mmCIF file of C-alpha atoms in Angstrom:
data_model
loop_
_atom_site.group_PDB
_atom_site.id
_atom_site.type_symbol
_atom_site.label_atom_id
_atom_site.label_comp_id
_atom_site.label_asym_id
_atom_site.label_seq_id
_atom_site.Cartn_x
_atom_site.Cartn_y
_atom_site.Cartn_z
ATOM 1 C CA MET X 1 3.916 -37.922 -121.801
ATOM 2 C CA LYS X 2 7.304 -37.831 -120.060
ATOM 3 C CA GLY X 3 7.505 -41.633 -120.258
ATOM 4 C CA PHE X 4 6.849 -41.577 -124.003
ATOM 5 C CA LEU X 5 9.509 -38.877 -124.572
ATOM 6 C CA ALA X 6 12.044 -40.847 -122.509
ATOM 7 C CA PHE X 7 11.238 -43.999 -124.530
ATOM 8 C CA LEU X 8 11.584 -42.060 -127.790
ATOM 9 C CA LEU X 9 14.941 -40.640 -126.677
ATOM 10 C CA VAL X 10 16.216 -44.129 -125.791
ATOM 11 C CA CYS X 11 15.107 -45.435 -129.215
ATOM 12 C CA VAL X 12 16.897 -42.594 -131.007
ATOM 13 C CA PHE X 13 20.072 -43.162 -128.962
ATOM 14 C CA VAL X 14 20.049 -46.933 -129.598
ATOM 15 C CA GLY X 15 19.471 -46.275 -133.316
ATOM 16 C CA MET X 16 22.402 -43.850 -133.455
ATOM 17 C CA VAL X 17 24.704 -46.267 -131.659
ATOM 18 C CA GLY X 18 23.688 -49.008 -134.100
ATOM 19 C CA ILE X 19 24.518 -46.763 -137.042
ATOM 20 C CA SER X 20 27.902 -45.702 -135.676
ATOM 21 C CA THR X 21 29.067 -49.228 -134.849
ATOM 22 C CA ALA X 22 28.480 -50.931 -138.196
ATOM 23 C CA ASP X 23 30.137 -54.310 -138.549
ATOM 24 C CA ILE X 24 33.236 -53.906 -140.696
ATOM 25 C CA PRO X 25 34.065 -57.258 -142.319
ATOM 26 C CA ASP X 26 37.582 -58.694 -142.042
ATOM 27 C CA LEU X 27 38.761 -58.813 -145.666
ATOM 28 C CA VAL X 28 42.355 -59.959 -145.041
ATOM 29 C CA GLY X 29 43.085 -62.984 -147.205
ATOM 30 C CA ASN X 30 43.246 -64.263 -150.754
ATOM 31 C CA TRP X 31 40.413 -63.730 -153.228
ATOM 32 C CA THR X 32 39.664 -64.834 -156.794
ATOM 33 C CA GLY X 33 36.678 -65.130 -159.087
ATOM 34 C CA PRO X 34 35.262 -64.672 -162.569
ATOM 35 C CA TYR X 35 35.227 -61.405 -164.470
ATOM 36 C CA VAL X 36 33.986 -59.781 -167.651
ATOM 37 C CA GLU X 37 36.024 -56.970 -169.193
ATOM 38 C CA TYR X 38 36.272 -54.620 -172.131
ATOM 39 C CA ASN X 39 39.614 -53.301 -173.421
ATOM 40 C CA ALA X 40 39.657 -50.745 -176.240
ATOM 41 C CA GLY X 41 41.247 -52.299 -179.304
ATOM 42 C CA GLN X 42 40.742 -55.847 -177.980
ATOM 43 C CA GLY X 43 37.003 -55.921 -177.276
ATOM 44 C CA PHE X 44 35.119 -57.970 -174.699
ATOM 45 C CA SER X 45 36.430 -61.006 -172.839
ATOM 46 C CA GLU X 46 35.257 -63.208 -170.010
ATOM 47 C CA GLN X 47 37.304 -65.343 -167.626
ATOM 48 C CA GLU X 48 36.436 -67.968 -165.056
ATOM 49 C CA GLU X 49 37.905 -67.811 -161.551
ATOM 50 C CA GLY X 50 41.531 -68.625 -160.836
ATOM 51 C CA VAL X 51 43.002 -66.110 -163.309
ATOM 52 C CA TYR X 52 42.901 -62.822 -161.391
ATOM 53 C CA PHE X 53 43.688 -62.627 -157.672
ATOM 54 C CA ILE X 54 43.510 -60.044 -154.913
ATOM 55 C CA ASN X 55 45.552 -60.563 -151.761
ATOM 56 C CA ILE X 56 44.548 -58.234 -148.933
ATOM 57 C CA THR X 57 47.537 -58.350 -146.606
ATOM 58 C CA GLU X 58 46.553 -55.790 -143.953
ATOM 59 C CA GLN X 59 43.430 -54.158 -142.600
ATOM 60 C CA GLN X 60 43.175 -51.453 -139.983
ATOM 61 C CA ASP X 61 39.544 -50.641 -139.233
ATOM 62 C CA ARG X 62 38.151 -49.615 -142.661
ATOM 63 C CA ILE X 63 41.462 -49.247 -144.539
ATOM 64 C CA ILE X 64 42.854 -52.204 -146.494
ATOM 65 C CA VAL X 65 46.139 -52.740 -148.356
ATOM 66 C CA GLY X 66 47.516 -55.514 -150.518
ATOM 67 C CA TYR X 67 48.071 -56.340 -154.163
ATOM 68 C CA SER X 68 46.394 -57.806 -157.215
ATOM 69 C CA SER X 69 48.057 -60.333 -159.502
ATOM 70 C CA TYR X 70 47.354 -62.093 -162.789
ATOM 71 C CA SER X 71 49.216 -63.930 -165.532
ATOM 72 C CA LYS X 72 49.795 -61.987 -168.717
ATOM 73 C CA SER X 73 49.323 -63.622 -172.129
ATOM 74 C CA ASP X 74 53.089 -64.266 -172.367
ATOM 75 C CA GLY X 75 53.016 -66.214 -169.073
ATOM 76 C CA THR X 76 54.671 -63.576 -166.882
ATOM 77 C CA GLU X 77 52.940 -62.598 -163.665
ATOM 78 C CA GLU X 78 51.845 -59.011 -163.178
ATOM 79 C CA ARG X 79 51.572 -57.680 -159.617
ATOM 80 C CA VAL X 80 50.013 -54.307 -158.741
ATOM 81 C CA ASP X 81 49.914 -52.741 -155.257
ATOM 82 C CA LEU X 82 46.511 -51.560 -154.048
ATOM 83 C CA ALA X 83 44.921 -49.727 -151.148
ATOM 84 C CA GLY X 84 41.288 -49.220 -150.359
ATOM 85 C CA VAL X 85 38.530 -48.393 -147.932
ATOM 86 C CA VAL X 86 35.389 -50.076 -146.675
ATOM 87 C CA SER X 87 32.340 -47.807 -146.449
ATOM 88 C CA ALA X 88 31.137 -46.612 -143.032
ATOM 89 C CA ASP X 89 28.173 -48.990 -143.148
ATOM 90 C CA GLY X 90 30.431 -51.978 -143.965
ATOM 91 C CA THR X 91 28.734 -52.791 -147.280
ATOM 92 C CA GLY X 92 30.798 -50.877 -149.844
ATOM 93 C CA ILE X 93 34.410 -51.117 -150.966
ATOM 94 C CA SER X 94 36.646 -48.823 -153.039
ATOM 95 C CA LEU X 95 40.155 -49.660 -154.284
ATOM 96 C CA ALA X 96 42.963 -47.762 -155.998
ATOM 97 C CA GLU X 97 45.535 -49.814 -157.906
ATOM 98 C CA GLN X 98 48.933 -48.158 -158.243
ATOM 99 C CA ASN X 99 49.130 -46.610 -161.750
ATOM 100 C CA ASN X 100 46.331 -48.902 -162.871
ATOM 101 C CA GLY X 101 42.834 -47.567 -162.147
ATOM 102 C CA TYR X 102 40.068 -47.680 -159.573
ATOM 103 C CA SER X 103 37.371 -50.084 -158.411
ATOM 104 C CA THR X 104 34.199 -49.622 -156.413
ATOM 105 C CA GLY X 105 31.823 -52.290 -155.292
ATOM 106 C CA LYS X 106 29.634 -54.036 -152.797
ATOM 107 C CA ILE X 107 30.532 -56.455 -150.029
ATOM 108 C CA ILE X 108 27.990 -59.252 -150.385
ATOM 109 C CA SER X 109 29.129 -61.384 -147.431
ATOM 110 C CA ALA X 110 32.253 -62.055 -145.359
ATOM 111 C CA ASP X 111 33.416 -64.342 -148.195
ATOM 112 C CA GLU X 112 32.214 -62.513 -151.325
ATOM 113 C CA PHE X 113 32.372 -59.055 -152.910
ATOM 114 C CA GLU X 114 31.850 -57.540 -156.357
ATOM 115 C CA LEU X 115 33.908 -54.772 -157.958
ATOM 116 C CA THR X 116 33.505 -52.596 -161.011
ATOM 117 C CA TYR X 117 36.900 -51.512 -162.388
ATOM 118 C CA LEU X 118 37.623 -48.368 -164.416
ATOM 119 C CA SER X 119 40.898 -47.342 -166.041
ATOM 120 C CA ASP X 120 41.507 -44.383 -168.302
ATOM 121 C CA ASN X 121 45.023 -45.606 -169.149
ATOM 122 C CA ASP X 122 45.708 -46.228 -172.829
ATOM 123 C CA PRO X 123 43.933 -48.392 -173.857
ATOM 124 C CA ILE X 124 40.854 -47.600 -171.781
ATOM 125 C CA SER X 125 39.374 -50.602 -169.961
ATOM 126 C CA VAL X 126 36.523 -51.596 -167.656
ATOM 127 C CA ALA X 127 35.625 -54.810 -165.845
ATOM 128 C CA ILE X 128 33.080 -56.402 -163.546
ATOM 129 C CA ASP X 129 34.726 -58.793 -161.073
ATOM 130 C CA ARG X 130 33.181 -61.163 -158.515
ATOM 131 C CA PHE X 131 35.565 -62.279 -155.771
ATOM 132 C CA TYR X 132 35.301 -65.244 -153.414
ATOM 133 C CA ARG X 133 37.585 -65.903 -150.460
ATOM 134 C CA ILE X 134 40.120 -68.686 -151.051
ATOM 135 C CA ASN X 135 40.579 -70.866 -147.971
#
């Protein structure tokens, strides 16, 4: 019985260590991809990749910082600072864009993640974005 309890204790300890040392992916780099969005007053739109970019410039453990950028309809480039966190299990991601809304999503692989964006600014808008690492 003592042998079984010792084995069980070792299994629990190994399981706890595995949970606490989740692999946190390195997200530093440039990302782009397709998206679908809805903007009140404008309706639905869909874009292929290469229009909206995220550049993650720094990562310390689970905290990331960088900026997003895109070209406006008049040709000027819009740049918005962002900061975010990776979930403790290394599979989720949440971002806050300065004065521009919030995104949550799932890290699919080291080179792909998906975000859902929500903004209650006027006009209200939402989007589903898929990002792929640009080499």
